[in-house]
Amino acid sequence: GKTETLLEVNNIEVIYNHVILVLKGVSLNVPKGGITALLGGNGAGKTTTLKAISNLLHSERGEVTKGTINYRGERVQDLDPAELVKKGVIQVMEGRHCFEHLTVEENLMTGAYTRGDGRGAVSADLDMVYEYFPRLKERRKSQAGYTSGGEQQMVAIGRALMSRPETILLDEPSMGLAPQLVEQIFEIVKSLNEKEGLTFLLAEQNTNVALRYAHYGYILESGRVVMDGPAAELRENPDVKEFYLGMA
Ligand code: ATP
């Protein structure tokens, strides 16, 4: 049957400080149960796109001045980030942002705050997070500020999982991590997608790894989508190979 579109971004424009036009009409579709990659170099507009979806631009003096953002067919662009979390969409910010003075487990528990269900469900979800991230279970009593970059990325994803999302917006999960760890994080994303049915929209500069794990990709350049297609096709595209995979 036809795949359901969860998130639909239609021709959005974003302006910072009333004058700087950064997104110049970006459109994309995120299908339920898929891993969709948002690719492009530094400054292409990936983070801005994710923040536009989560309504996190105000603190940076940015605003969506044109276009629409729908989730399950409903307009979401004026919702608070917390309201969006209730609808099942959560963003994992670039740079991880743990509460450094809390333990790993306390950090994970902060992700459950929007939920109305009981302690039993929360503790079952904590077990689920530890099943996907055994390393976090070992480190659960450690102060988050003293864990490694890879562990902090795991904490950030694990905390998002605690809100029981349907869709995760994941910003630059590979940033600052050694190749082996990047692979490990992407393997976990893949199994969360396959086993929990989680939908992902991930922004990545690391085109190579993203196109190996994603099903579909959009390439952004200077605030516009310049190319999109199934990941397998993008991997074979001569321009993508030359400019993004370094295989000319
Ligand atoms: P990166 O991976 O480096 O974050 P990106 O593709 O995510 O790159 P954005 O962070 O979305 O790109 O930035 C897109 C453009 O918007 C860049 O030119 C950047 O300088 C500009 N920009 C980002 N934030 C602001 C801001 N708060 N005010 C003005 N310009 C901004």
mmCIF file of C-alpha atoms and ligand atoms in Angstrom:
data_model
loop_
_atom_site.group_PDB
_atom_site.id
_atom_site.type_symbol
_atom_site.label_atom_id
_atom_site.label_comp_id
_atom_site.label_asym_id
_atom_site.label_seq_id
_atom_site.Cartn_x
_atom_site.Cartn_y
_atom_site.Cartn_z
ATOM 1 C CA GLY A 1 0.000 0.000 0.000
ATOM 2 C CA LYS A 2 0.880 3.662 -0.126
ATOM 3 C CA THR A 3 3.281 4.911 2.533
ATOM 4 C CA GLU A 4 1.805 7.466 4.886
ATOM 5 C CA THR A 5 3.548 10.854 5.020
ATOM 6 C CA LEU A 6 4.044 11.969 8.611
ATOM 7 C CA LEU A 7 5.861 15.232 8.191
ATOM 8 C CA GLU A 8 5.379 17.524 5.248
ATOM 9 C CA VAL A 9 7.451 20.666 4.793
ATOM 10 C CA ASN A 10 6.122 22.740 1.961
ATOM 11 C CA ASN A 11 8.141 25.544 0.406
ATOM 12 C CA ILE A 12 9.355 27.175 3.619
ATOM 13 C CA GLU A 13 11.373 30.330 3.805
ATOM 14 C CA VAL A 14 13.316 31.252 6.941
ATOM 15 C CA ILE A 15 14.692 34.682 7.691
ATOM 16 C CA TYR A 16 17.078 35.524 10.554
ATOM 17 C CA ASN A 17 17.160 38.986 12.116
ATOM 18 C CA HIS A 18 14.449 40.191 9.698
ATOM 19 C CA VAL A 19 16.901 40.367 6.808
ATOM 20 C CA ILE A 20 19.012 37.249 6.303
ATOM 21 C CA LEU A 21 17.186 34.838 4.022
ATOM 22 C CA VAL A 22 18.556 31.404 4.861
ATOM 23 C CA LEU A 23 15.956 28.920 3.595
ATOM 24 C CA LYS A 24 14.704 29.840 0.141
ATOM 25 C CA GLY A 25 11.742 27.527 -0.334
ATOM 26 C CA VAL A 26 12.538 24.112 1.128
ATOM 27 C CA SER A 27 10.107 21.232 0.650
ATOM 28 C CA LEU A 28 10.401 17.709 1.947
ATOM 29 C CA ASN A 29 8.346 14.687 2.931
ATOM 30 C CA VAL A 30 9.093 12.318 5.750
ATOM 31 C CA PRO A 31 7.285 8.997 5.362
ATOM 32 C CA LYS A 32 6.210 6.942 8.351
ATOM 33 C CA GLY A 33 8.725 4.264 9.236
ATOM 34 C CA GLY A 34 11.514 5.694 7.109
ATOM 35 C CA ILE A 35 14.957 7.151 7.683
ATOM 36 C CA THR A 36 15.173 10.380 5.710
ATOM 37 C CA ALA A 37 18.490 12.217 5.443
ATOM 38 C CA LEU A 38 18.951 15.950 5.066
ATOM 39 C CA LEU A 39 22.403 16.411 3.553
ATOM 40 C CA GLY A 40 24.648 19.297 2.631
ATOM 41 C CA GLY A 41 27.753 21.148 3.694
ATOM 42 C CA ASN A 42 28.384 23.547 6.483
ATOM 43 C CA GLY A 43 25.831 26.351 6.474
ATOM 44 C CA ALA A 44 23.555 24.773 3.845
ATOM 45 C CA GLY A 45 20.546 25.123 6.145
ATOM 46 C CA LYS A 46 20.088 21.687 7.698
ATOM 47 C CA THR A 47 19.907 22.819 11.315
ATOM 48 C CA THR A 48 17.669 25.719 10.362
ATOM 49 C CA THR A 49 15.259 23.302 8.665
ATOM 50 C CA LEU A 50 15.056 21.075 11.750
ATOM 51 C CA LYS A 51 14.604 24.058 14.046
ATOM 52 C CA ALA A 52 11.888 25.448 11.805
ATOM 53 C CA ILE A 53 10.028 22.150 12.158
ATOM 54 C CA SER A 54 10.441 22.100 15.966
ATOM 55 C CA ASN A 55 9.642 25.792 16.272
ATOM 56 C CA LEU A 56 12.983 26.522 17.918
ATOM 57 C CA LEU A 57 13.965 29.503 15.780
ATOM 58 C CA HIS A 58 12.582 32.306 17.941
ATOM 59 C CA SER A 59 15.464 32.280 20.413
ATOM 60 C CA GLU A 60 17.812 32.796 17.454
ATOM 61 C CA ARG A 61 15.754 35.621 16.007
ATOM 62 C CA GLY A 62 14.670 33.448 13.130
ATOM 63 C CA GLU A 63 11.203 33.001 11.687
ATOM 64 C CA VAL A 64 9.375 31.043 9.047
ATOM 65 C CA THR A 65 8.076 33.730 6.704
ATOM 66 C CA LYS A 66 6.564 31.522 4.001
ATOM 67 C CA GLY A 67 5.350 27.981 3.480
ATOM 68 C CA THR A 68 3.717 25.372 5.676
ATOM 69 C CA ILE A 69 4.749 22.563 7.997
ATOM 70 C CA ASN A 70 2.259 19.770 8.640
ATOM 71 C CA TYR A 71 2.416 16.681 10.796
ATOM 72 C CA ARG A 72 -0.176 14.008 10.080
ATOM 73 C CA GLY A 73 -1.887 16.586 7.916
ATOM 74 C CA GLU A 74 -2.202 19.111 10.715
ATOM 75 C CA ARG A 75 -0.475 22.486 10.735
ATOM 76 C CA VAL A 76 2.198 22.453 13.450
ATOM 77 C CA GLN A 77 4.319 25.488 12.787
ATOM 78 C CA ASP A 78 2.887 27.605 15.587
ATOM 79 C CA LEU A 79 3.111 24.907 18.239
ATOM 80 C CA ASP A 80 5.473 25.068 21.192
ATOM 81 C CA PRO A 81 8.212 22.452 21.055
ATOM 82 C CA ALA A 82 6.548 20.770 24.072
ATOM 83 C CA GLU A 83 3.240 20.556 22.194
ATOM 84 C CA LEU A 84 5.025 18.984 19.282
ATOM 85 C CA VAL A 85 6.558 16.405 21.627
ATOM 86 C CA LYS A 86 3.025 15.473 22.694
ATOM 87 C CA LYS A 87 2.201 14.906 19.037
ATOM 88 C CA GLY A 88 5.162 12.529 18.821
ATOM 89 C CA VAL A 89 7.933 14.657 17.316
ATOM 90 C CA ILE A 90 11.132 15.344 19.221
ATOM 91 C CA GLN A 91 14.404 16.940 18.212
ATOM 92 C CA VAL A 92 17.849 15.803 19.334
ATOM 93 C CA MET A 93 19.927 18.933 19.063
ATOM 94 C CA GLU A 94 23.348 19.198 17.521
ATOM 95 C CA GLY A 95 26.103 19.135 20.108
ATOM 96 C CA ARG A 96 24.207 16.751 22.373
ATOM 97 C CA HIS A 97 23.382 19.055 25.305
ATOM 98 C CA CYS A 98 23.371 16.793 28.337
ATOM 99 C CA PHE A 99 22.746 18.104 31.820
ATOM 100 C CA GLU A 100 26.372 17.786 32.826
ATOM 101 C CA HIS A 101 25.804 17.687 36.580
ATOM 102 C CA LEU A 102 23.134 15.009 36.451
ATOM 103 C CA THR A 103 23.882 11.325 36.134
ATOM 104 C CA VAL A 104 23.297 9.469 32.882
ATOM 105 C CA GLU A 105 20.119 7.956 34.297
ATOM 106 C CA GLU A 106 18.833 11.283 35.629
ATOM 107 C CA ASN A 107 19.405 12.747 32.173
ATOM 108 C CA LEU A 108 17.351 9.963 30.631
ATOM 109 C CA MET A 109 14.579 10.501 33.178
ATOM 110 C CA THR A 110 14.273 14.173 32.212
ATOM 111 C CA GLY A 111 13.047 12.929 28.831
ATOM 112 C CA ALA A 112 9.948 11.402 30.408
ATOM 113 C CA TYR A 113 8.618 14.624 31.901
ATOM 114 C CA THR A 114 5.946 15.325 29.291
ATOM 115 C CA ARG A 115 4.291 11.986 29.878
ATOM 116 C CA GLY A 116 1.149 11.428 31.849
ATOM 117 C CA ASP A 117 1.515 7.687 32.357
ATOM 118 C CA GLY A 118 2.763 5.948 35.472
ATOM 119 C CA ARG A 119 6.138 5.009 36.824
ATOM 120 C CA GLY A 120 5.867 1.452 35.545
ATOM 121 C CA ALA A 121 5.779 2.571 31.934
ATOM 122 C CA VAL A 122 8.688 4.938 32.464
ATOM 123 C CA SER A 123 10.807 2.228 34.016
ATOM 124 C CA ALA A 124 9.969 -0.129 31.142
ATOM 125 C CA ASP A 125 11.144 2.541 28.729
ATOM 126 C CA LEU A 126 14.346 3.015 30.672
ATOM 127 C CA ASP A 127 14.938 -0.721 30.219
ATOM 128 C CA MET A 128 14.241 -0.327 26.517
ATOM 129 C CA VAL A 129 16.812 2.492 26.258
ATOM 130 C CA TYR A 130 19.384 0.357 28.088
ATOM 131 C CA GLU A 131 18.671 -2.532 25.756
ATOM 132 C CA TYR A 132 19.620 -0.367 22.751
ATOM 133 C CA PHE A 133 22.450 1.389 24.608
ATOM 134 C CA PRO A 134 24.050 -1.182 26.949
ATOM 135 C CA ARG A 135 26.910 1.258 27.439
ATOM 136 C CA LEU A 136 24.521 3.704 29.128
ATOM 137 C CA LYS A 137 23.433 1.054 31.573
ATOM 138 C CA GLU A 138 27.055 0.540 32.598
ATOM 139 C CA ARG A 139 27.465 4.288 32.985
ATOM 140 C CA ARG A 140 24.063 5.036 34.501
ATOM 141 C CA LYS A 141 25.415 6.386 37.784
ATOM 142 C CA SER A 142 28.172 8.473 36.178
ATOM 143 C CA GLN A 143 27.902 12.222 35.963
ATOM 144 C CA ALA A 144 27.039 12.963 32.332
ATOM 145 C CA GLY A 145 29.644 15.727 32.060
ATOM 146 C CA TYR A 146 32.367 13.138 32.598
ATOM 147 C CA THR A 147 31.224 10.697 29.921
ATOM 148 C CA SER A 148 32.689 10.581 26.407
ATOM 149 C CA GLY A 149 31.308 12.382 23.363
ATOM 150 C CA GLY A 150 29.864 9.132 22.041
ATOM 151 C CA GLU A 151 28.181 8.392 25.349
ATOM 152 C CA GLN A 152 26.715 11.898 25.457
ATOM 153 C CA GLN A 153 25.284 11.410 21.979
ATOM 154 C CA MET A 154 23.732 8.170 23.240
ATOM 155 C CA VAL A 155 22.301 10.005 26.261
ATOM 156 C CA ALA A 156 20.784 12.653 23.975
ATOM 157 C CA ILE A 157 19.093 10.019 21.797
ATOM 158 C CA GLY A 158 18.097 7.944 24.832
ATOM 159 C CA ARG A 159 16.503 10.963 26.492
ATOM 160 C CA ALA A 160 14.483 11.609 23.327
ATOM 161 C CA LEU A 161 13.321 7.978 23.366
ATOM 162 C CA MET A 162 11.969 8.463 26.886
ATOM 163 C CA SER A 163 9.271 10.761 25.502
ATOM 164 C CA ARG A 164 7.949 7.812 23.448
ATOM 165 C CA PRO A 165 8.236 9.636 20.143
ATOM 166 C CA GLU A 166 6.954 8.572 16.771
ATOM 167 C CA THR A 167 9.444 10.732 14.885
ATOM 168 C CA ILE A 168 12.937 11.838 15.882
ATOM 169 C CA LEU A 169 14.653 14.833 14.294
ATOM 170 C CA LEU A 170 18.318 14.060 14.742
ATOM 171 C CA ASP A 171 20.831 16.826 14.128
ATOM 172 C CA GLU A 172 24.342 15.815 13.077
ATOM 173 C CA PRO A 173 24.688 12.629 15.157
ATOM 174 C CA SER A 174 28.190 12.001 13.773
ATOM 175 C CA MET A 175 29.589 15.357 14.879
ATOM 176 C CA GLY A 176 32.951 15.037 16.607
ATOM 177 C CA LEU A 177 32.826 11.256 16.877
ATOM 178 C CA ALA A 178 35.428 8.717 15.744
ATOM 179 C CA PRO A 179 34.346 6.691 12.678
ATOM 180 C CA GLN A 180 33.752 3.514 14.651
ATOM 181 C CA LEU A 181 31.433 5.317 17.066
ATOM 182 C CA VAL A 182 29.593 6.995 14.207
ATOM 183 C CA GLU A 183 28.922 3.561 12.771
ATOM 184 C CA GLN A 184 27.733 2.328 16.159
ATOM 185 C CA ILE A 185 25.277 5.232 16.546
ATOM 186 C CA PHE A 186 23.895 4.690 13.043
ATOM 187 C CA GLU A 187 23.489 0.948 13.686
ATOM 188 C CA ILE A 188 21.368 1.821 16.718
ATOM 189 C CA VAL A 189 19.303 4.290 14.683
ATOM 190 C CA LYS A 190 18.753 1.514 12.150
ATOM 191 C CA SER A 191 17.574 -0.983 14.732
ATOM 192 C CA LEU A 192 15.298 1.587 16.413
ATOM 193 C CA ASN A 193 13.806 2.176 12.986
ATOM 194 C CA GLU A 194 13.391 -1.514 12.214
ATOM 195 C CA LYS A 195 12.345 -2.865 15.600
ATOM 196 C CA GLU A 196 10.469 0.054 17.163
ATOM 197 C CA GLY A 197 9.150 1.446 13.887
ATOM 198 C CA LEU A 198 10.573 4.873 14.699
ATOM 199 C CA THR A 199 10.667 7.468 11.932
ATOM 200 C CA PHE A 200 13.833 9.562 11.542
ATOM 201 C CA LEU A 201 14.701 12.813 9.841
ATOM 202 C CA LEU A 202 18.432 13.244 10.263
ATOM 203 C CA ALA A 203 20.675 16.109 9.275
ATOM 204 C CA GLU A 204 24.199 15.028 8.371
ATOM 205 C CA GLN A 205 27.321 16.446 6.799
ATOM 206 C CA ASN A 206 28.701 12.926 6.639
ATOM 207 C CA THR A 207 27.009 12.006 3.357
ATOM 208 C CA ASN A 208 28.745 8.685 3.116
ATOM 209 C CA VAL A 209 27.447 7.206 6.321
ATOM 210 C CA ALA A 210 24.020 8.881 6.054
ATOM 211 C CA LEU A 211 23.365 7.479 2.582
ATOM 212 C CA ARG A 212 24.273 3.979 3.737
ATOM 213 C CA TYR A 213 21.651 4.046 6.486
ATOM 214 C CA ALA A 214 18.920 6.322 5.118
ATOM 215 C CA HIS A 215 16.187 5.261 2.724
ATOM 216 C CA TYR A 216 15.793 8.644 1.078
ATOM 217 C CA GLY A 217 17.906 11.783 0.938
ATOM 218 C CA TYR A 218 17.559 15.499 0.265
ATOM 219 C CA ILE A 219 20.621 17.562 -0.559
ATOM 220 C CA LEU A 220 20.580 21.195 0.504
ATOM 221 C CA GLU A 221 22.809 23.902 -0.921
ATOM 222 C CA SER A 222 22.505 27.526 0.198
ATOM 223 C CA GLY A 223 19.004 27.048 1.520
ATOM 224 C CA ARG A 224 17.534 25.139 -1.409
ATOM 225 C CA VAL A 225 16.982 21.458 -2.128
ATOM 226 C CA VAL A 226 19.154 20.807 -5.166
ATOM 227 C CA MET A 227 18.605 17.081 -5.418
ATOM 228 C CA ASP A 228 16.564 14.344 -3.782
ATOM 229 C CA GLY A 229 15.992 10.653 -4.302
ATOM 230 C CA PRO A 230 16.229 7.167 -2.850
ATOM 231 C CA ALA A 231 19.519 6.810 -0.980
ATOM 232 C CA ALA A 232 20.673 3.975 -3.245
ATOM 233 C CA GLU A 233 20.232 6.213 -6.298
ATOM 234 C CA LEU A 234 21.965 9.195 -4.712
ATOM 235 C CA ARG A 235 24.951 6.991 -3.833
ATOM 236 C CA GLU A 236 25.342 6.140 -7.535
ATOM 237 C CA ASN A 237 24.765 9.665 -8.832
ATOM 238 C CA PRO A 238 27.961 11.058 -10.444
ATOM 239 C CA ASP A 239 27.492 14.569 -8.969
ATOM 240 C CA VAL A 240 26.874 13.195 -5.496
ATOM 241 C CA LYS A 241 29.945 11.005 -5.854
ATOM 242 C CA GLU A 242 32.094 13.895 -6.973
ATOM 243 C CA PHE A 243 30.905 16.625 -4.610
ATOM 244 C CA TYR A 244 29.715 14.742 -1.544
ATOM 245 C CA LEU A 245 31.389 11.357 -1.491
ATOM 246 C CA GLY A 246 34.820 12.437 -2.705
ATOM 247 C CA MET A 247 35.010 9.708 -5.332
ATOM 248 C CA ALA A 248 35.548 11.642 -8.560
HETATM 249 P P1 ATP B 1 25.905 23.250 10.205
HETATM 250 O O1 ATP B 1 26.044 21.815 9.976
HETATM 251 O O2 ATP B 1 27.191 24.011 10.198
HETATM 252 O O3 ATP B 1 25.011 23.611 11.360
HETATM 253 P P2 ATP B 1 23.683 23.743 8.532
HETATM 254 O O4 ATP B 1 23.486 23.179 7.185
HETATM 255 O O5 ATP B 1 22.950 23.110 9.646
HETATM 256 O O6 ATP B 1 25.204 23.781 8.881
HETATM 257 P P3 ATP B 1 22.518 26.188 9.420
HETATM 258 O O7 ATP B 1 23.098 26.074 10.783
HETATM 259 O O8 ATP B 1 21.091 25.913 9.243
HETATM 260 O O9 ATP B 1 23.328 25.270 8.407
HETATM 261 O O10 ATP B 1 22.866 27.628 8.866
HETATM 262 C C1 ATP B 1 22.420 28.087 7.598
HETATM 263 C C2 ATP B 1 22.847 29.521 7.392
HETATM 264 O O11 ATP B 1 22.156 30.348 8.331
HETATM 265 C C3 ATP B 1 24.313 29.783 7.602
HETATM 266 O O12 ATP B 1 24.726 30.676 6.609
HETATM 267 C C4 ATP B 1 24.382 30.439 8.957
HETATM 268 O O13 ATP B 1 25.455 31.320 9.033
HETATM 269 C C5 ATP B 1 23.059 31.163 9.029
HETATM 270 N N1 ATP B 1 22.587 31.287 10.417
HETATM 271 C C6 ATP B 1 22.370 30.274 11.293
HETATM 272 N N2 ATP B 1 21.893 30.723 12.463
HETATM 273 C C7 ATP B 1 21.794 32.069 12.346
HETATM 274 C C8 ATP B 1 21.363 33.141 13.206
HETATM 275 N N3 ATP B 1 20.910 32.868 14.435
HETATM 276 N N4 ATP B 1 21.397 34.397 12.723
HETATM 277 C C9 ATP B 1 21.829 34.660 11.473
HETATM 278 N N5 ATP B 1 22.249 33.708 10.615
HETATM 279 C C10 ATP B 1 22.232 32.437 11.023
#
